[in-house]
Amino acid sequence: MNFDFSEDQHEIKRTARDLLASRSSFAKVREAAESHTYDPALWSELVELGWPGIAIAEEHGGQGLGAVELAILCEELGYALAASPFLSTVLAAEAIGAGGSVEQQRQWLPGLASGEITGALGAVGGLVGDAAEAAVIVLIGDDGVARVVARADADVTEVDAIDPTRRAARVYAPPTHGEALGGDDPQAGIDRATIAVAAELVGVSQRALEMTLAYVKDRKQFDTPVGAYQAVSHKCAQMLKDTEGARSATYYGAWAADAGADGPGLPEPASLAKAAASDGARDTAANAIQAHGGIGFTWEADVHWLYKRAQVDAALLGTSGVHRKRLAALVSARLAPAVA
């Protein structure tokens, strides 16, 4: 059995890594944070490459690829801490594409695929990324039912989140506004979106790990690299474990999403991925700051941007605690007949 990417998937990853290395440097990230704006040139380039529509069906103007290819892009955008409405837009597209009715797909997916419009997805009262500029918002109610709401029908209040490289808002809409996701399995769209968020967290975690390894190899105390000290090396080993664990769970979830009825189902893999990635990225980013010593806490250091992105992503579409609880309930329900 081959667990590696295909050659085309490797090419997508290489292209994304190379492009974002030049377009989303830490200087650009800092510029976006301080100006509270996105780089329109970066978003235009992502649109020209067709990235927003990578997982949208070809009949709606997308590239017709799958959740694995989308996860690859989300991981690389997380690695680069790209300041753009990409994640919010693909989350809305995943929710509508997998969980929406035919009419909802026809109405919204072509615009999301082409980048002509942007989207957003989040819970009522929680942080919703890029809602203020979105044309369509998929809003999850307290009862778990997700509605498709046009931006004009929603009350959107922008807020300052811990991650200033992203725009966030709180969104409310009367129950009479919008319409419920009308597909056969609305939750499938939310689960696919959840896996995309997990993938971005994996990218954040990988970047934190690499930056830390480079620093502790270079920084010396008593003529010895600090990474040689047991306390630091153990911390780095834990960061590697957390990152790889989150990556394995996330790509298992993406594979399950693409496998459809031939796979293990989507709810359990989605919650497993989000729980592992949320805890893994937050712990790895926090350990990265600790390993950088005093400089890691300063505004001038770049490593703290990773922690801020991890904190916000970890809360999107359910915290690790929410998903662990859901996963436990799903597994218990699945095993109950066998136990009885």
Coordinates of C-alpha atoms in Angstrom, one line a residue:
M1 CA 0.0 0.0 0.0
N2 CA 1.4 3.4 -1.0
F3 CA 0.7 6.2 1.5
D4 CA 2.7 8.8 -0.4
F5 CA 1.3 11.6 -2.6
S6 CA 1.0 11.0 -6.3
E7 CA 3.4 12.9 -8.6
D8 CA 0.7 15.4 -9.4
Q9 CA 0.1 16.0 -5.7
H10 CA 3.8 16.5 -5.1
E11 CA 3.8 19.0 -7.9
I12 CA 1.0 21.0 -6.3
K13 CA 2.9 21.0 -3.0
R14 CA 6.1 22.1 -4.7
T15 CA 4.4 24.9 -6.7
A16 CA 2.6 26.2 -3.6
R17 CA 5.7 26.1 -1.4
D18 CA 7.8 28.0 -4.0
L19 CA 5.2 30.6 -4.8
L20 CA 4.3 31.4 -1.2
A21 CA 8.0 31.6 -0.2
S22 CA 8.3 34.6 -2.4
R23 CA 4.8 36.1 -2.0
S24 CA 4.2 35.6 1.7
S25 CA 7.4 36.3 3.6
F26 CA 7.3 37.2 7.2
A27 CA 7.7 40.8 6.1
K28 CA 4.5 40.5 4.1
V29 CA 2.8 38.8 7.1
R30 CA 3.8 41.6 9.4
E31 CA 2.7 44.2 6.8
A32 CA -0.7 42.7 6.6
A33 CA -1.0 42.5 10.4
E34 CA 0.0 46.1 10.9
S35 CA -2.2 47.5 8.1
H36 CA -5.2 45.1 8.8
T37 CA -5.4 44.5 5.0
Y38 CA -4.8 41.7 2.7
D39 CA -2.4 41.7 -0.2
P40 CA -4.7 42.0 -3.3
A41 CA -1.8 40.9 -5.6
L42 CA -1.5 37.6 -3.7
W43 CA -5.2 36.9 -3.8
S44 CA -5.3 37.7 -7.6
E45 CA -2.4 35.3 -8.2
L46 CA -4.1 32.5 -6.2
V47 CA -7.3 33.1 -8.2
E48 CA -5.4 33.0 -11.5
L49 CA -4.0 29.7 -10.5
G50 CA -7.5 28.4 -9.8
W51 CA -6.7 27.5 -6.2
P52 CA -10.1 28.6 -4.7
G53 CA -11.8 26.1 -7.0
I54 CA -9.4 23.2 -6.6
A55 CA -12.0 21.0 -4.8
I56 CA -15.1 22.3 -6.6
A57 CA -16.6 20.2 -9.3
E58 CA -15.8 21.0 -12.9
E59 CA -19.5 21.5 -13.7
H60 CA -19.4 24.5 -11.3
G61 CA -16.2 25.9 -12.7
G62 CA -13.7 24.3 -10.4
Q63 CA -10.8 22.0 -11.0
G64 CA -12.6 18.9 -9.8
L65 CA -9.9 17.6 -7.6
G66 CA -10.3 16.3 -4.1
A67 CA -10.0 16.9 -0.4
V68 CA -6.4 15.7 -0.4
E69 CA -5.3 18.3 -3.0
L70 CA -7.2 21.0 -1.0
A71 CA -5.5 19.9 2.2
I72 CA -2.1 20.2 0.5
L73 CA -2.8 23.8 -0.4
C74 CA -4.2 24.6 3.0
E75 CA -1.1 23.2 4.7
E76 CA 1.2 25.3 2.5
L77 CA -0.9 28.4 3.1
G78 CA -0.7 27.7 6.8
Y79 CA 3.0 27.2 6.6
A80 CA 3.4 30.6 4.9
L81 CA 0.8 32.2 7.2
A82 CA -0.6 33.7 4.1
A83 CA -2.9 36.7 4.7
S84 CA -5.8 36.1 2.3
P85 CA -9.5 35.1 2.3
F86 CA -8.5 31.7 0.8
L87 CA -9.4 29.5 3.8
S88 CA -12.7 31.2 4.5
T89 CA -13.7 30.9 0.8
V90 CA -12.9 27.2 0.5
L91 CA -14.6 26.4 3.8
A92 CA -17.8 27.9 2.4
A93 CA -17.3 26.1 -0.9
E94 CA -16.8 22.7 0.9
A95 CA -19.9 23.2 3.0
I96 CA -22.1 24.1 0.0
G97 CA -20.4 21.7 -2.4
A98 CA -20.8 18.6 -0.2
G99 CA -23.8 19.6 1.9
G100 CA -25.8 22.1 -0.2
S101 CA -28.7 21.5 -2.5
V102 CA -28.4 21.6 -6.3
E103 CA -29.8 25.1 -6.5
Q104 CA -27.4 26.3 -3.7
Q105 CA -24.5 24.8 -5.6
R106 CA -25.5 26.4 -8.8
Q107 CA -26.0 29.8 -7.2
W108 CA -22.8 30.0 -5.2
L109 CA -20.1 27.6 -6.4
P110 CA -19.1 29.2 -9.7
G111 CA -18.4 32.5 -8.1
L112 CA -16.4 30.9 -5.3
A113 CA -14.4 28.8 -7.8
S114 CA -13.5 31.8 -9.9
G115 CA -12.7 34.0 -7.0
E116 CA -15.3 36.5 -8.2
I117 CA -16.8 36.3 -4.7
T118 CA -15.5 35.1 -1.4
G119 CA -17.3 33.1 1.3
A120 CA -17.2 32.5 5.0
L121 CA -18.2 29.7 7.4
G122 CA -18.6 29.7 11.1
A123 CA -21.0 29.5 14.1
V124 CA -23.5 32.1 15.2
G125 CA -21.8 34.3 17.8
G126 CA -18.4 32.8 17.3
L127 CA -15.5 34.1 15.2
V128 CA -16.2 33.9 11.5
G129 CA -13.2 34.6 9.3
D130 CA -13.6 37.2 6.5
A131 CA -17.4 37.5 6.9
A132 CA -17.4 41.2 6.3
E133 CA -16.3 41.0 2.7
A134 CA -17.9 37.6 1.9
A135 CA -20.8 37.4 -0.5
V136 CA -22.2 34.2 1.1
I137 CA -21.9 33.0 4.7
V138 CA -22.6 29.4 5.9
L139 CA -23.8 30.0 9.4
I140 CA -24.0 27.1 11.9
G141 CA -26.7 27.7 14.5
D142 CA -26.8 26.6 18.1
D143 CA -28.9 23.6 17.1
G144 CA -26.1 22.5 14.7
V145 CA -28.2 23.3 11.6
A146 CA -26.2 25.2 9.0
R147 CA -27.8 27.9 6.8
V148 CA -26.7 29.6 3.7
V149 CA -27.0 33.3 4.2
A150 CA -26.3 36.1 1.7
R151 CA -24.1 38.7 3.3
A152 CA -26.7 41.4 2.8
D153 CA -29.1 39.4 5.1
A154 CA -26.6 39.0 8.0
D155 CA -25.6 41.3 10.8
V156 CA -21.8 41.3 10.7
T157 CA -19.6 43.0 13.3
E158 CA -15.9 43.0 12.7
V159 CA -13.7 42.2 15.8
D160 CA -10.0 42.2 16.5
A161 CA -8.9 38.6 17.0
I162 CA -5.6 37.5 18.5
D163 CA -4.4 36.9 14.9
P164 CA -4.1 40.3 13.2
T165 CA -3.2 38.7 9.9
R166 CA -6.8 37.6 9.5
R167 CA -10.1 39.5 9.5
A168 CA -12.7 38.2 11.8
A169 CA -16.2 39.0 12.7
R170 CA -19.2 37.9 14.7
V171 CA -22.3 37.1 12.6
Y172 CA -25.9 37.0 13.4
A173 CA -28.9 36.4 11.2
P174 CA -32.6 36.0 12.1
P175 CA -33.9 32.4 11.7
T176 CA -36.0 33.5 8.8
H177 CA -33.0 34.7 6.8
G178 CA -31.1 32.3 4.6
E179 CA -32.0 28.6 4.0
A180 CA -30.6 25.4 5.5
L181 CA -28.0 23.5 3.6
G182 CA -30.3 21.4 1.4
G183 CA -28.2 18.4 0.3
D184 CA -28.6 14.8 1.3
D185 CA -25.9 15.1 4.0
P186 CA -25.3 18.7 5.2
Q187 CA -22.9 17.6 7.9
A188 CA -20.6 16.1 5.2
G189 CA -19.8 19.7 4.0
I190 CA -19.0 20.9 7.5
D191 CA -16.8 17.8 8.1
R192 CA -14.8 18.5 4.9
A193 CA -14.4 22.1 5.9
T194 CA -13.2 20.9 9.3
I195 CA -10.5 18.9 7.7
A196 CA -9.3 21.9 5.6
V197 CA -8.8 23.9 8.9
A198 CA -6.9 21.0 10.3
A199 CA -4.6 21.0 7.3
E200 CA -3.8 24.7 7.8
L201 CA -2.9 23.9 11.4
V202 CA -0.5 21.2 10.2
G203 CA 1.3 23.8 8.1
V204 CA 1.6 26.2 11.1
S205 CA 3.0 23.4 13.2
Q206 CA 5.5 22.3 10.6
R207 CA 6.8 25.9 10.2
A208 CA 7.1 26.3 14.0
L209 CA 9.1 23.0 14.2
E210 CA 11.5 24.0 11.4
M211 CA 12.1 27.5 12.8
T212 CA 12.8 26.1 16.2
L213 CA 15.2 23.4 14.9
A214 CA 17.1 26.1 13.0
Y215 CA 17.3 28.3 16.0
V216 CA 18.4 25.8 18.6
K217 CA 21.1 24.5 16.2
D218 CA 22.5 28.0 15.8
R219 CA 22.0 29.6 19.2
K220 CA 24.9 28.6 21.6
Q221 CA 25.4 28.8 25.3
F222 CA 28.9 27.9 26.8
D223 CA 30.0 27.2 23.2
T224 CA 27.3 24.5 22.9
P225 CA 24.2 24.7 20.6
V226 CA 21.2 24.9 23.0
G227 CA 19.6 22.1 21.0
A228 CA 22.2 19.7 22.4
Y229 CA 20.8 20.2 25.9
Q230 CA 18.4 17.4 26.9
A231 CA 15.5 19.6 28.0
V232 CA 15.5 21.4 24.6
S233 CA 16.0 18.3 22.5
H234 CA 13.1 16.6 24.3
K235 CA 10.9 19.6 23.6
C236 CA 11.8 19.4 19.9
A237 CA 11.1 15.7 19.8
Q238 CA 7.6 16.4 21.2
M239 CA 7.0 19.0 18.6
L240 CA 7.9 16.5 15.9
K241 CA 5.6 14.0 17.4
D242 CA 2.7 16.5 17.6
T243 CA 3.2 17.7 14.1
E244 CA 3.4 14.2 12.5
G245 CA 0.5 12.9 14.5
A246 CA -1.7 15.8 13.3
R247 CA -0.5 15.4 9.7
S248 CA -1.4 11.6 9.7
A249 CA -4.8 12.3 11.2
T250 CA -5.5 15.1 8.8
Y251 CA -4.6 13.3 5.6
Y252 CA -6.5 10.2 6.8
G253 CA -9.5 12.5 7.0
A254 CA -8.9 14.0 3.6
W255 CA -8.5 10.5 2.1
A256 CA -11.8 9.4 3.9
A257 CA -13.5 12.4 2.3
D258 CA -12.4 11.5 -1.2
A259 CA -13.1 7.8 -0.6
G260 CA -16.8 8.5 0.0
A261 CA -19.0 5.4 0.5
D262 CA -15.9 3.2 -0.1
G263 CA -14.1 4.7 2.9
P264 CA -14.5 4.5 6.7
G265 CA -17.0 7.4 6.8
L266 CA -16.3 11.0 7.4
P267 CA -17.5 12.1 10.9
E268 CA -14.9 10.2 12.9
P269 CA -11.9 11.0 10.7
A270 CA -12.9 14.7 10.6
S271 CA -13.1 15.0 14.4
L272 CA -10.0 13.0 14.9
A273 CA -8.1 15.3 12.5
K274 CA -9.4 18.6 14.1
A275 CA -8.7 17.4 17.7
A276 CA -5.2 16.3 16.8
A277 CA -4.3 19.3 14.7
S278 CA -5.8 21.9 17.2
D279 CA -3.8 20.5 20.2
G280 CA -0.7 19.7 18.1
A281 CA -0.3 23.1 16.5
R282 CA -1.0 25.1 19.6
D283 CA 1.4 23.1 21.7
T284 CA 4.1 23.1 19.0
A285 CA 3.8 26.9 18.5
A286 CA 3.9 27.5 22.2
N287 CA 7.0 25.2 22.6
A288 CA 8.6 27.1 19.7
I289 CA 8.3 30.4 21.6
Q290 CA 9.7 28.8 24.7
A291 CA 12.6 27.3 22.8
H292 CA 13.4 30.7 21.3
G293 CA 13.9 32.0 24.8
G294 CA 13.3 35.7 25.6
I295 CA 13.4 36.8 22.0
G296 CA 10.4 34.6 21.2
F297 CA 8.1 36.8 23.2
T298 CA 9.1 40.0 21.4
W299 CA 7.2 41.8 18.7
E300 CA 10.3 41.7 16.5
A301 CA 10.4 37.8 16.5
D302 CA 8.4 36.1 13.8
V303 CA 7.6 32.9 15.7
H304 CA 4.7 34.5 17.6
W305 CA 2.7 34.9 14.4
L306 CA 2.5 31.1 14.3
Y307 CA 1.1 30.9 17.8
K308 CA -1.6 33.5 17.0
R309 CA -2.7 31.7 13.9
A310 CA -2.8 28.4 15.7
Q311 CA -4.9 29.8 18.5
V312 CA -7.6 31.1 16.1
D313 CA -7.6 28.1 13.8
A314 CA -7.9 25.8 16.9
A315 CA -11.2 27.5 17.8
L316 CA -12.7 27.4 14.3
L317 CA -15.4 24.8 13.7
G318 CA -15.0 23.4 17.2
T319 CA -12.2 23.2 19.7
S320 CA -10.2 20.0 20.4
G321 CA -12.5 19.3 23.4
V322 CA -15.6 19.5 21.3
H323 CA -14.2 17.2 18.7
R324 CA -12.9 14.7 21.2
K325 CA -16.3 14.5 22.8
R326 CA -18.0 14.0 19.4
L327 CA -15.4 11.4 18.5
A328 CA -16.1 9.5 21.7
A329 CA -19.8 9.5 21.1
L330 CA -19.4 8.4 17.5
V331 CA -17.1 5.5 18.5
S332 CA -19.4 4.5 21.4
A333 CA -22.4 4.4 19.1
R334 CA -20.6 2.4 16.5
L335 CA -19.3 -0.2 19.0
A336 CA -22.5 -0.4 21.1
P337 CA -24.2 -3.2 19.0
A338 CA -21.0 -5.3 19.1
V339 CA -20.8 -4.9 22.9
A340 CA -24.5 -5.7 23.4

